[in-house]
């Protein structure tokens, strides 16, 4: 094991296999401080019980930096323009009661019924994408399937016009790739372009509402309360980014580990009633969100012989909690029938993922369709040549070339 203080947790090299590093930390240094770009320093919390504590105890582990005595979020450099700071009015960056208020409004607009309406559409899309993959000489699971499926679903759900979708992908990439101050500065024009676009779209929907989530969010009302214009834009940016990137990672990394574990793959092909538990296991095993978004210590906190100071940044490491042998038998073994499976892939506590039902529905359709139609799918290059994306928080492949 290299010096753990020198590991760059945002690098592509780390993303390839972060699990050994976290196994070392769980056993030797379960509360461990590392240097990271922009935020400067962060405590990695790696044991299951401790990650649950961080995510559930939202009084001591807060999202809004001002509740930890800081003047501005460390995740935004001091030079961030004021208009961009409105993006931190998204619910994932707020604590209760501000968070609870936004969450109640989105829960009303983002109903289960609205998601279920999308099931047939997602199935048709998945079948069409597989048809196209089969016709290609060099198919790629990410480019040809894992990316277009969730991107189209979230775009149709929200009501984003088709011609704008490639740009949404580019904007999301820029946003998630902003892992240093320089990259953040370079990403500003794209983020402004995204916000400008959304403001125009919201204005259009205000004039002529449609049966889509943007119109529902404009109209949603709870006890006389509504979303302000800034809150609406921040919510849309959050939904666009959280709503597809993570699912792309799950489908891509999930197909990779199934190809690497042929017995589990065959087991699933032999019994598709295992799809539900297989999706839960792939969520646990592949860590599409490697680290929950940062928390700040609202007070000094003693955790495992370490004192975290008020205002310090904390990273609850989901990828590590989900491989903790104190919680999961044989955690490094893929078991598509694992039950129970209390993984933390969607987080825990008040910020538990809003889109978990949608993500699971899409993933079941995706894995079901790929395995049924392309049961002999195999890698077109050795696994060690695959490229992972350098990024904070999320973990996913850049591309996944295959032979159908
Ligand atoms: C929150 C994971 C798909 C929308 C979260 C969190 C995690 C997560 C870990 C909590 C982050 C934290 O506490 O810091 C995932 C994974 C997905 C997925 C692994 C797919 C495999 C989706 C989809 C949507 C979505 C499809 C929307 C359509 C959100 C939102 C939040 C959130 C809005 C913030 C909730 C809040 O602050 O109350 N997600 N997500 N996610 N997710 Fe997801």
Short mmCIF file of C-alpha atoms and ligand atoms in Angstrom, two decimals:
data_model
loop_
_atom_site.label_atom_id
_atom_site.label_comp_id
_atom_site.label_asym_id
_atom_site.label_seq_id
_atom_site.Cartn_x
_atom_site.Cartn_y
_atom_site.Cartn_z
CA UNK A 1 0.00 0.00 0.00
CA UNK A 2 1.39 3.42 -1.01
CA UNK A 3 1.44 6.19 1.57
CA UNK A 4 -2.33 6.75 2.11
CA UNK A 5 -1.74 10.50 2.60
CA UNK A 6 -0.52 10.72 -1.01
CA UNK A 7 -3.50 8.96 -2.62
CA UNK A 8 -5.37 11.28 -5.00
CA UNK A 9 -8.96 10.18 -4.43
CA UNK A 10 -10.22 12.13 -7.46
CA UNK A 11 -7.80 10.46 -9.92
CA UNK A 12 -8.68 7.96 -12.63
CA UNK A 13 -6.15 5.55 -11.14
CA UNK A 14 -7.93 5.57 -7.78
CA UNK A 15 -11.34 5.10 -9.44
CA UNK A 16 -10.20 1.86 -11.08
CA UNK A 17 -9.99 0.11 -7.70
CA UNK A 18 -10.66 2.29 -4.66
CA UNK A 19 -11.68 -0.73 -2.58
CA UNK A 20 -8.26 -1.92 -1.40
CA UNK A 21 -7.37 1.55 -0.23
CA UNK A 22 -10.61 1.82 1.75
CA UNK A 23 -10.16 -1.70 3.22
CA UNK A 24 -6.79 -0.50 4.55
CA UNK A 25 -8.34 2.65 6.04
CA UNK A 26 -11.26 0.75 7.64
CA UNK A 27 -8.80 -1.44 9.48
CA UNK A 28 -5.95 1.01 10.21
CA UNK A 29 -7.33 4.56 10.15
CA UNK A 30 -11.15 4.65 9.94
CA UNK A 31 -11.22 8.44 10.36
CA UNK A 32 -8.45 9.72 8.12
CA UNK A 33 -7.63 13.18 6.84
CA UNK A 34 -6.54 13.63 3.20
CA UNK A 35 -5.65 16.62 1.05
CA UNK A 36 -8.13 17.36 -1.74
CA UNK A 37 -8.38 20.13 -4.36
CA UNK A 38 -10.64 23.12 -3.62
CA UNK A 39 -11.80 21.90 -0.18
CA UNK A 40 -8.11 21.60 0.88
CA UNK A 41 -8.59 18.90 3.54
CA UNK A 42 -11.31 16.33 4.24
CA UNK A 43 -11.87 13.53 6.74
CA UNK A 44 -12.58 10.20 5.06
CA UNK A 45 -15.08 8.21 7.14
CA UNK A 46 -14.86 4.59 6.04
CA UNK A 47 -16.66 2.22 8.44
CA UNK A 48 -20.32 1.38 7.81
CA UNK A 49 -21.62 2.44 11.24
CA UNK A 50 -19.73 5.73 11.09
CA UNK A 51 -20.98 6.54 7.58
CA UNK A 52 -24.55 5.88 8.77
CA UNK A 53 -23.92 8.20 11.72
CA UNK A 54 -22.66 11.01 9.44
CA UNK A 55 -25.62 10.68 7.10
CA UNK A 56 -28.26 10.35 9.81
CA UNK A 57 -27.02 12.87 12.37
CA UNK A 58 -27.79 15.95 10.31
CA UNK A 59 -27.57 18.22 13.38
CA UNK A 60 -23.85 17.62 13.86
CA UNK A 61 -22.89 16.75 10.25
CA UNK A 62 -24.38 19.63 8.29
CA UNK A 63 -24.54 20.43 4.58
CA UNK A 64 -24.83 24.20 4.80
CA UNK A 65 -21.39 25.53 5.71
CA UNK A 66 -22.81 28.54 7.56
CA UNK A 67 -24.35 26.11 10.08
CA UNK A 68 -20.77 25.07 10.87
CA UNK A 69 -19.64 28.65 11.45
CA UNK A 70 -18.11 29.09 7.97
CA UNK A 71 -18.82 32.20 5.91
CA UNK A 72 -19.24 30.45 2.57
CA UNK A 73 -19.24 26.88 1.26
CA UNK A 74 -15.67 25.69 0.84
CA UNK A 75 -16.75 23.82 -2.27
CA UNK A 76 -17.07 27.18 -4.06
CA UNK A 77 -13.93 29.32 -4.30
CA UNK A 78 -14.17 32.92 -3.02
CA UNK A 79 -14.20 34.29 -6.55
CA UNK A 80 -17.37 32.41 -7.55
CA UNK A 81 -19.81 34.97 -9.05
CA UNK A 82 -22.92 35.72 -6.97
CA UNK A 83 -25.27 34.52 -9.70
CA UNK A 84 -23.65 31.09 -9.51
CA UNK A 85 -23.97 30.97 -5.75
CA UNK A 86 -27.72 30.67 -6.23
CA UNK A 87 -26.99 27.11 -7.32
CA UNK A 88 -26.17 26.29 -3.71
CA UNK A 89 -29.85 26.90 -3.00
CA UNK A 90 -30.39 23.31 -4.13
CA UNK A 91 -31.76 20.95 -1.50
CA UNK A 92 -28.66 18.76 -1.40
CA UNK A 93 -26.66 21.73 -0.10
CA UNK A 94 -29.16 22.81 2.55
CA UNK A 95 -30.14 21.66 6.05
CA UNK A 96 -33.58 21.42 7.58
CA UNK A 97 -35.88 23.32 7.74
CA UNK A 98 -34.86 24.86 4.33
CA UNK A 99 -34.11 21.39 2.96
CA UNK A 100 -37.37 19.88 4.27
CA UNK A 101 -39.37 22.60 2.56
CA UNK A 102 -37.80 21.96 -0.87
CA UNK A 103 -38.00 18.20 -0.42
CA UNK A 104 -41.75 18.40 0.31
CA UNK A 105 -42.25 20.38 -2.90
CA UNK A 106 -40.24 17.99 -5.09
CA UNK A 107 -41.87 14.92 -3.51
CA UNK A 108 -45.22 16.27 -4.61
CA UNK A 109 -44.15 16.87 -8.21
CA UNK A 110 -41.90 13.79 -8.54
CA UNK A 111 -44.53 11.22 -7.66
CA UNK A 112 -44.22 7.45 -8.04
CA UNK A 113 -47.09 7.52 -10.53
CA UNK A 114 -45.12 9.92 -12.75
CA UNK A 115 -42.15 7.54 -12.66
CA UNK A 116 -44.24 4.44 -13.38
CA UNK A 117 -45.63 6.18 -16.47
CA UNK A 118 -42.09 6.06 -17.85
CA UNK A 119 -41.61 2.29 -17.54
CA UNK A 120 -42.92 1.33 -20.99
CA UNK A 121 -41.10 4.21 -22.61
CA UNK A 122 -37.79 3.16 -20.96
CA UNK A 123 -38.31 -0.42 -22.18
CA UNK A 124 -38.88 0.72 -25.76
CA UNK A 125 -35.82 2.97 -25.60
CA UNK A 126 -33.63 0.16 -24.22
CA UNK A 127 -34.70 -2.26 -26.98
CA UNK A 128 -33.98 0.34 -29.66
CA UNK A 129 -30.53 1.05 -28.24
CA UNK A 130 -29.65 -2.66 -28.24
CA UNK A 131 -30.78 -2.90 -31.89
CA UNK A 132 -28.36 -0.10 -32.72
CA UNK A 133 -25.55 -1.69 -30.69
CA UNK A 134 -25.93 -4.97 -32.57
CA UNK A 135 -25.63 -3.18 -35.87
CA UNK A 136 -22.37 -1.46 -34.90
CA UNK A 137 -18.93 -2.86 -35.64
CA UNK A 138 -17.38 -1.38 -32.47
CA UNK A 139 -20.15 -1.00 -29.89
CA UNK A 140 -19.54 0.70 -26.57
CA UNK A 141 -21.83 0.07 -23.59
CA UNK A 142 -21.36 3.59 -22.19
CA UNK A 143 -21.71 5.61 -25.38
CA UNK A 144 -24.37 3.47 -27.05
CA UNK A 145 -26.51 2.38 -24.12
CA UNK A 146 -25.67 3.40 -20.52
CA UNK A 147 -25.54 7.10 -21.41
CA UNK A 148 -28.43 7.63 -23.84
CA UNK A 149 -30.95 5.62 -21.79
CA UNK A 150 -30.94 7.66 -18.52
CA UNK A 151 -30.24 10.92 -20.35
CA UNK A 152 -33.31 10.44 -22.56
CA UNK A 153 -35.46 9.32 -19.62
CA UNK A 154 -34.57 12.28 -17.37
CA UNK A 155 -34.89 14.68 -20.32
CA UNK A 156 -38.35 13.39 -21.22
CA UNK A 157 -39.39 13.38 -17.57
CA UNK A 158 -38.35 16.99 -17.11
CA UNK A 159 -39.46 18.06 -20.57
CA UNK A 160 -36.07 19.13 -21.96
CA UNK A 161 -36.20 19.61 -25.73
CA UNK A 162 -34.42 16.90 -27.70
CA UNK A 163 -32.04 19.16 -29.59
CA UNK A 164 -30.57 20.46 -26.31
CA UNK A 165 -29.65 17.05 -24.85
CA UNK A 166 -26.09 16.75 -26.18
CA UNK A 167 -25.37 20.11 -24.60
CA UNK A 168 -26.77 18.92 -21.25
CA UNK A 169 -24.33 16.03 -21.36
CA UNK A 170 -21.46 18.40 -22.04
CA UNK A 171 -22.51 20.75 -19.26
CA UNK A 172 -22.84 17.87 -16.80
CA UNK A 173 -19.38 16.62 -17.74
CA UNK A 174 -17.86 20.02 -17.18
CA UNK A 175 -19.68 20.38 -13.85
CA UNK A 176 -18.62 17.00 -12.49
CA UNK A 177 -15.10 17.31 -13.84
CA UNK A 178 -14.51 20.59 -11.98
CA UNK A 179 -12.14 19.04 -9.49
CA UNK A 180 -9.63 21.87 -9.21
CA UNK A 181 -9.91 25.64 -8.95
CA UNK A 182 -8.58 26.05 -12.49
CA UNK A 183 -11.10 23.60 -13.89
CA UNK A 184 -13.84 25.34 -11.90
CA UNK A 185 -12.88 28.65 -13.47
CA UNK A 186 -12.85 27.06 -16.92
CA UNK A 187 -16.27 25.53 -16.33
CA UNK A 188 -17.95 28.88 -15.58
CA UNK A 189 -19.03 29.70 -19.17
CA UNK A 190 -20.71 26.29 -19.53
CA UNK A 191 -22.53 26.63 -16.23
CA UNK A 192 -23.75 30.11 -17.16
CA UNK A 193 -24.92 28.77 -20.52
CA UNK A 194 -26.85 25.99 -18.77
CA UNK A 195 -28.50 28.43 -16.35
CA UNK A 196 -29.40 30.86 -19.16
CA UNK A 197 -30.92 28.02 -21.15
CA UNK A 198 -32.98 26.81 -18.18
CA UNK A 199 -34.24 30.31 -17.37
CA UNK A 200 -35.52 30.66 -20.92
CA UNK A 201 -37.12 27.23 -20.82
CA UNK A 202 -38.84 27.96 -17.49
CA UNK A 203 -40.22 31.21 -18.94
CA UNK A 204 -41.63 29.27 -21.91
CA UNK A 205 -43.26 26.69 -19.63
CA UNK A 206 -44.72 29.40 -17.42
CA UNK A 207 -46.51 30.77 -20.47
CA UNK A 208 -47.52 27.36 -21.87
CA UNK A 209 -47.42 24.53 -19.31
CA UNK A 210 -47.06 20.94 -20.51
CA UNK A 211 -47.37 17.53 -18.88
CA UNK A 212 -43.75 17.47 -17.70
CA UNK A 213 -41.82 17.81 -14.45
CA UNK A 214 -40.65 21.38 -15.18
CA UNK A 215 -44.26 22.52 -15.48
CA UNK A 216 -45.19 20.47 -12.38
CA UNK A 217 -42.36 22.12 -10.40
CA UNK A 218 -43.49 25.59 -11.53
CA UNK A 219 -47.04 24.81 -10.40
CA UNK A 220 -46.33 22.79 -7.27
CA UNK A 221 -47.73 24.29 -4.11
CA UNK A 222 -47.57 23.06 -0.55
CA UNK A 223 -49.43 24.99 2.16
CA UNK A 224 -49.39 28.15 0.02
CA UNK A 225 -45.63 27.79 -0.57
CA UNK A 226 -43.94 27.67 -3.99
CA UNK A 227 -40.44 27.49 -5.47
CA UNK A 228 -38.77 30.82 -6.22
CA UNK A 229 -37.14 31.30 -9.65
CA UNK A 230 -33.63 30.69 -8.24
CA UNK A 231 -34.75 27.62 -6.32
CA UNK A 232 -36.37 26.25 -9.44
CA UNK A 233 -33.19 26.69 -11.51
CA UNK A 234 -31.04 25.16 -8.75
CA UNK A 235 -33.47 22.23 -8.49
CA UNK A 236 -33.39 21.62 -12.25
CA UNK A 237 -29.58 21.69 -12.37
CA UNK A 238 -29.48 19.19 -9.48
CA UNK A 239 -32.03 16.90 -11.13
CA UNK A 240 -30.28 16.96 -14.50
CA UNK A 241 -26.90 16.14 -13.02
CA UNK A 242 -27.97 13.71 -10.27
CA UNK A 243 -30.61 12.27 -12.55
CA UNK A 244 -28.43 10.71 -15.20
CA UNK A 245 -24.72 10.61 -14.37
CA UNK A 246 -25.15 8.18 -11.48
CA UNK A 247 -27.36 5.81 -13.46
CA UNK A 248 -24.87 5.83 -16.37
CA UNK A 249 -22.20 4.72 -13.90
CA UNK A 250 -24.37 1.97 -12.44
CA UNK A 251 -25.22 0.47 -15.84
CA UNK A 252 -21.62 0.75 -17.13
CA UNK A 253 -19.76 -0.53 -14.05
CA UNK A 254 -22.52 -3.09 -13.43
CA UNK A 255 -22.10 -4.64 -16.89
CA UNK A 256 -18.33 -4.70 -16.38
CA UNK A 257 -18.52 -6.64 -13.10
CA UNK A 258 -21.08 -9.05 -14.57
CA UNK A 259 -18.67 -9.78 -17.44
CA UNK A 260 -15.89 -10.22 -14.90
CA UNK A 261 -18.06 -12.62 -12.84
CA UNK A 262 -19.44 -14.98 -15.52
CA UNK A 263 -20.99 -17.38 -13.00
CA UNK A 264 -23.09 -14.62 -11.48
CA UNK A 265 -23.97 -13.39 -14.95
CA UNK A 266 -25.13 -16.88 -15.99
CA UNK A 267 -27.07 -17.24 -12.74
CA UNK A 268 -28.97 -14.06 -13.56
CA UNK A 269 -29.58 -15.06 -17.18
CA UNK A 270 -30.93 -18.37 -15.88
CA UNK A 271 -33.35 -16.72 -13.48
CA UNK A 272 -34.47 -13.17 -14.29
CA UNK A 273 -36.54 -13.07 -11.09
CA UNK A 274 -33.17 -12.21 -9.49
CA UNK A 275 -33.04 -8.85 -11.34
CA UNK A 276 -34.26 -6.86 -8.32
CA UNK A 277 -31.67 -8.26 -5.91
CA UNK A 278 -28.99 -8.11 -8.66
CA UNK A 279 -29.55 -4.36 -9.09
CA UNK A 280 -29.22 -3.85 -5.31
CA UNK A 281 -26.00 -5.89 -5.33
CA UNK A 282 -24.54 -3.99 -8.29
CA UNK A 283 -25.35 -0.73 -6.51
CA UNK A 284 -23.50 -2.01 -3.43
CA UNK A 285 -20.60 -3.50 -5.34
CA UNK A 286 -19.79 -0.82 -7.93
CA UNK A 287 -20.32 2.42 -5.94
CA UNK A 288 -21.74 4.74 -8.65
CA UNK A 289 -21.57 7.44 -5.95
CA UNK A 290 -18.28 6.65 -4.24
CA UNK A 291 -18.47 9.38 -1.62
CA UNK A 292 -21.57 11.19 -0.36
CA UNK A 293 -21.33 14.95 -0.86
CA UNK A 294 -19.33 16.76 1.80
CA UNK A 295 -20.63 17.46 5.29
CA UNK A 296 -19.28 20.08 7.73
CA UNK A 297 -18.83 19.52 11.45
CA UNK A 298 -21.28 21.84 13.24
CA UNK A 299 -19.31 21.31 16.48
CA UNK A 300 -16.19 19.46 17.64
CA UNK A 301 -16.93 15.74 17.18
CA UNK A 302 -15.02 12.82 18.73
CA UNK A 303 -15.05 9.80 16.45
CA UNK A 304 -12.81 6.70 16.93
CA UNK A 305 -10.08 8.43 18.95
CA UNK A 306 -10.00 11.37 16.53
CA UNK A 307 -11.35 14.85 17.14
CA UNK A 308 -12.96 16.46 14.12
CA UNK A 309 -13.00 20.24 14.63
CA UNK A 310 -15.97 22.51 14.03
CA UNK A 311 -15.98 23.62 10.38
CA UNK A 312 -13.90 20.63 9.17
CA UNK A 313 -14.97 18.92 5.95
CA UNK A 314 -16.18 15.30 6.17
CA UNK A 315 -16.47 12.75 3.35
CA UNK A 316 -18.75 9.78 4.19
CA UNK A 317 -17.29 7.07 1.94
CA UNK A 318 -20.21 5.01 0.64
CA UNK A 319 -17.92 2.75 -1.45
CA UNK A 320 -16.15 1.74 1.74
CA UNK A 321 -19.21 1.29 3.97
CA UNK A 322 -20.69 -1.06 1.36
CA UNK A 323 -17.65 -3.36 1.59
CA UNK A 324 -17.46 -3.41 5.42
CA UNK A 325 -17.16 -7.02 6.64
CA UNK A 326 -18.83 -5.98 9.93
CA UNK A 327 -22.02 -5.50 7.93
CA UNK A 328 -21.79 -7.73 4.81
CA UNK A 329 -20.70 -11.39 4.68
CA UNK A 330 -17.89 -11.81 2.12
CA UNK A 331 -18.21 -8.17 1.05
CA UNK A 332 -15.82 -8.46 -1.91
CA UNK A 333 -17.84 -11.26 -3.50
CA UNK A 334 -20.55 -10.37 -6.02
CA UNK A 335 -23.75 -12.24 -5.13
CA UNK A 336 -26.71 -11.35 -7.34
CA UNK A 337 -29.09 -12.98 -4.84
CA UNK A 338 -27.69 -11.27 -1.73
CA UNK A 339 -30.39 -10.68 0.87
CA UNK A 340 -30.62 -8.68 3.03
CA UNK A 341 -28.56 -5.98 1.37
CA UNK A 342 -28.64 -2.81 3.50
CA UNK A 343 -26.25 -0.91 1.20
CA UNK A 344 -25.88 2.85 1.35
CA UNK A 345 -25.60 3.47 -2.41
CA UNK A 346 -28.48 5.99 -2.26
CA UNK A 347 -27.26 7.56 0.98
CA UNK A 348 -29.25 7.63 4.21
CA UNK A 349 -31.07 10.13 6.42
CA UNK A 350 -32.81 13.27 5.21
CA UNK A 351 -30.87 13.53 1.92
CA UNK A 352 -31.66 9.93 0.86
CA UNK A 353 -31.83 9.90 -2.95
CA UNK A 354 -35.03 11.35 -4.40
CA UNK A 355 -34.54 9.34 -7.60
CA UNK A 356 -33.88 5.88 -6.15
CA UNK A 357 -37.10 4.37 -7.58
CA UNK A 358 -36.45 5.82 -11.01
CA UNK A 359 -32.82 4.66 -10.96
CA UNK A 360 -33.76 1.12 -9.93
CA UNK A 361 -36.48 0.90 -12.55
CA UNK A 362 -34.06 2.05 -15.27
CA UNK A 363 -31.34 -0.32 -14.08
CA UNK A 364 -33.66 -3.36 -14.03
CA UNK A 365 -34.79 -2.57 -17.57
CA UNK A 366 -31.20 -1.95 -18.71
CA UNK A 367 -29.61 -5.11 -17.27
CA UNK A 368 -32.63 -7.24 -18.23
CA UNK A 369 -32.56 -6.02 -21.82
CA UNK A 370 -28.76 -6.25 -22.28
CA UNK A 371 -28.49 -9.75 -20.80
CA UNK A 372 -31.53 -11.13 -22.61
CA UNK A 373 -30.59 -9.74 -26.01
CA UNK A 374 -26.78 -9.90 -25.75
CA UNK A 375 -26.04 -12.85 -23.44
CA UNK A 376 -22.57 -13.39 -24.96
CA UNK A 377 -21.43 -9.81 -24.45
CA UNK A 378 -17.71 -9.69 -23.69
CA UNK A 379 -14.96 -7.10 -23.29
CA UNK A 380 -13.23 -5.90 -26.46
CA UNK A 381 -10.04 -5.05 -24.55
CA UNK A 382 -8.29 -6.26 -21.39
CA UNK A 383 -9.96 -4.85 -18.24
CA UNK A 384 -6.79 -3.04 -17.14
CA UNK A 385 -6.91 -0.95 -20.34
CA UNK A 386 -10.35 0.47 -19.52
CA UNK A 387 -10.39 4.20 -18.78
CA UNK A 388 -12.08 5.51 -15.64
CA UNK A 389 -13.22 9.10 -15.24
CA UNK A 390 -11.29 11.33 -12.88
CA UNK A 391 -13.92 13.04 -10.71
CA UNK A 392 -14.87 13.88 -7.14
CA UNK A 393 -17.80 11.99 -5.59
CA UNK A 394 -18.90 9.77 -8.50
CA UNK A 395 -17.20 6.65 -9.92
CA UNK A 396 -17.68 5.53 -13.50
CA UNK A 397 -16.09 4.33 -16.73
CA UNK A 398 -15.27 6.65 -19.62
CA UNK A 399 -16.03 3.92 -22.12
CA UNK A 400 -16.74 0.19 -22.20
CA UNK A 401 -15.92 -1.32 -25.62
CA UNK A 402 -17.53 -4.72 -26.11
CA UNK A 403 -18.04 -7.55 -28.59
CA UNK A 404 -21.69 -8.51 -28.96
C1 LIG B 1 -29.27 12.30 -3.48
C2 LIG B 1 -27.15 8.29 -5.24
C3 LIG B 1 -30.03 8.44 -9.16
C4 LIG B 1 -31.75 12.70 -7.63
C5 LIG B 1 -28.48 11.18 -3.62
C6 LIG B 1 -27.52 10.72 -2.64
C7 LIG B 1 -26.92 9.62 -3.14
C8 LIG B 1 -27.50 9.35 -4.43
C9 LIG B 1 -25.81 8.81 -2.47
C10 LIG B 1 -27.24 11.38 -1.28
C11 LIG B 1 -26.04 12.28 -1.36
C12 LIG B 1 -25.64 12.84 -0.03
O1 LIG B 1 -26.26 12.54 1.00
O2 LIG B 1 -24.66 13.59 -0.02
C13 LIG B 1 -27.75 7.99 -6.45
C14 LIG B 1 -27.43 6.83 -7.26
C15 LIG B 1 -28.25 6.86 -8.35
C16 LIG B 1 -29.08 8.06 -8.23
C17 LIG B 1 -26.38 5.77 -6.90
C18 LIG B 1 -28.35 5.92 -9.53
C19 LIG B 1 -27.79 4.77 -9.62
C20 LIG B 1 -30.79 9.58 -9.06
C21 LIG B 1 -31.80 9.99 -10.01
C22 LIG B 1 -32.28 11.21 -9.57
C23 LIG B 1 -31.56 11.55 -8.36
C24 LIG B 1 -32.23 9.19 -11.23
C25 LIG B 1 -33.33 12.13 -10.13
C26 LIG B 1 -34.07 11.95 -11.11
C27 LIG B 1 -31.21 12.96 -6.40
C28 LIG B 1 -31.49 14.16 -5.63
C29 LIG B 1 -30.78 14.05 -4.42
C30 LIG B 1 -30.08 12.77 -4.49
C31 LIG B 1 -32.37 15.32 -6.07
C32 LIG B 1 -30.75 15.06 -3.27
C33 LIG B 1 -31.77 14.67 -2.21
C34 LIG B 1 -31.78 15.58 -1.00
O3 LIG B 1 -30.87 16.40 -0.80
O4 LIG B 1 -32.74 15.48 -0.20
N1 LIG B 1 -28.47 10.31 -4.70
N2 LIG B 1 -28.74 8.71 -7.07
N3 LIG B 1 -30.68 10.54 -8.08
N4 LIG B 1 -30.37 12.15 -5.69
FE1 LIG B 1 -29.65 10.37 -6.34
#
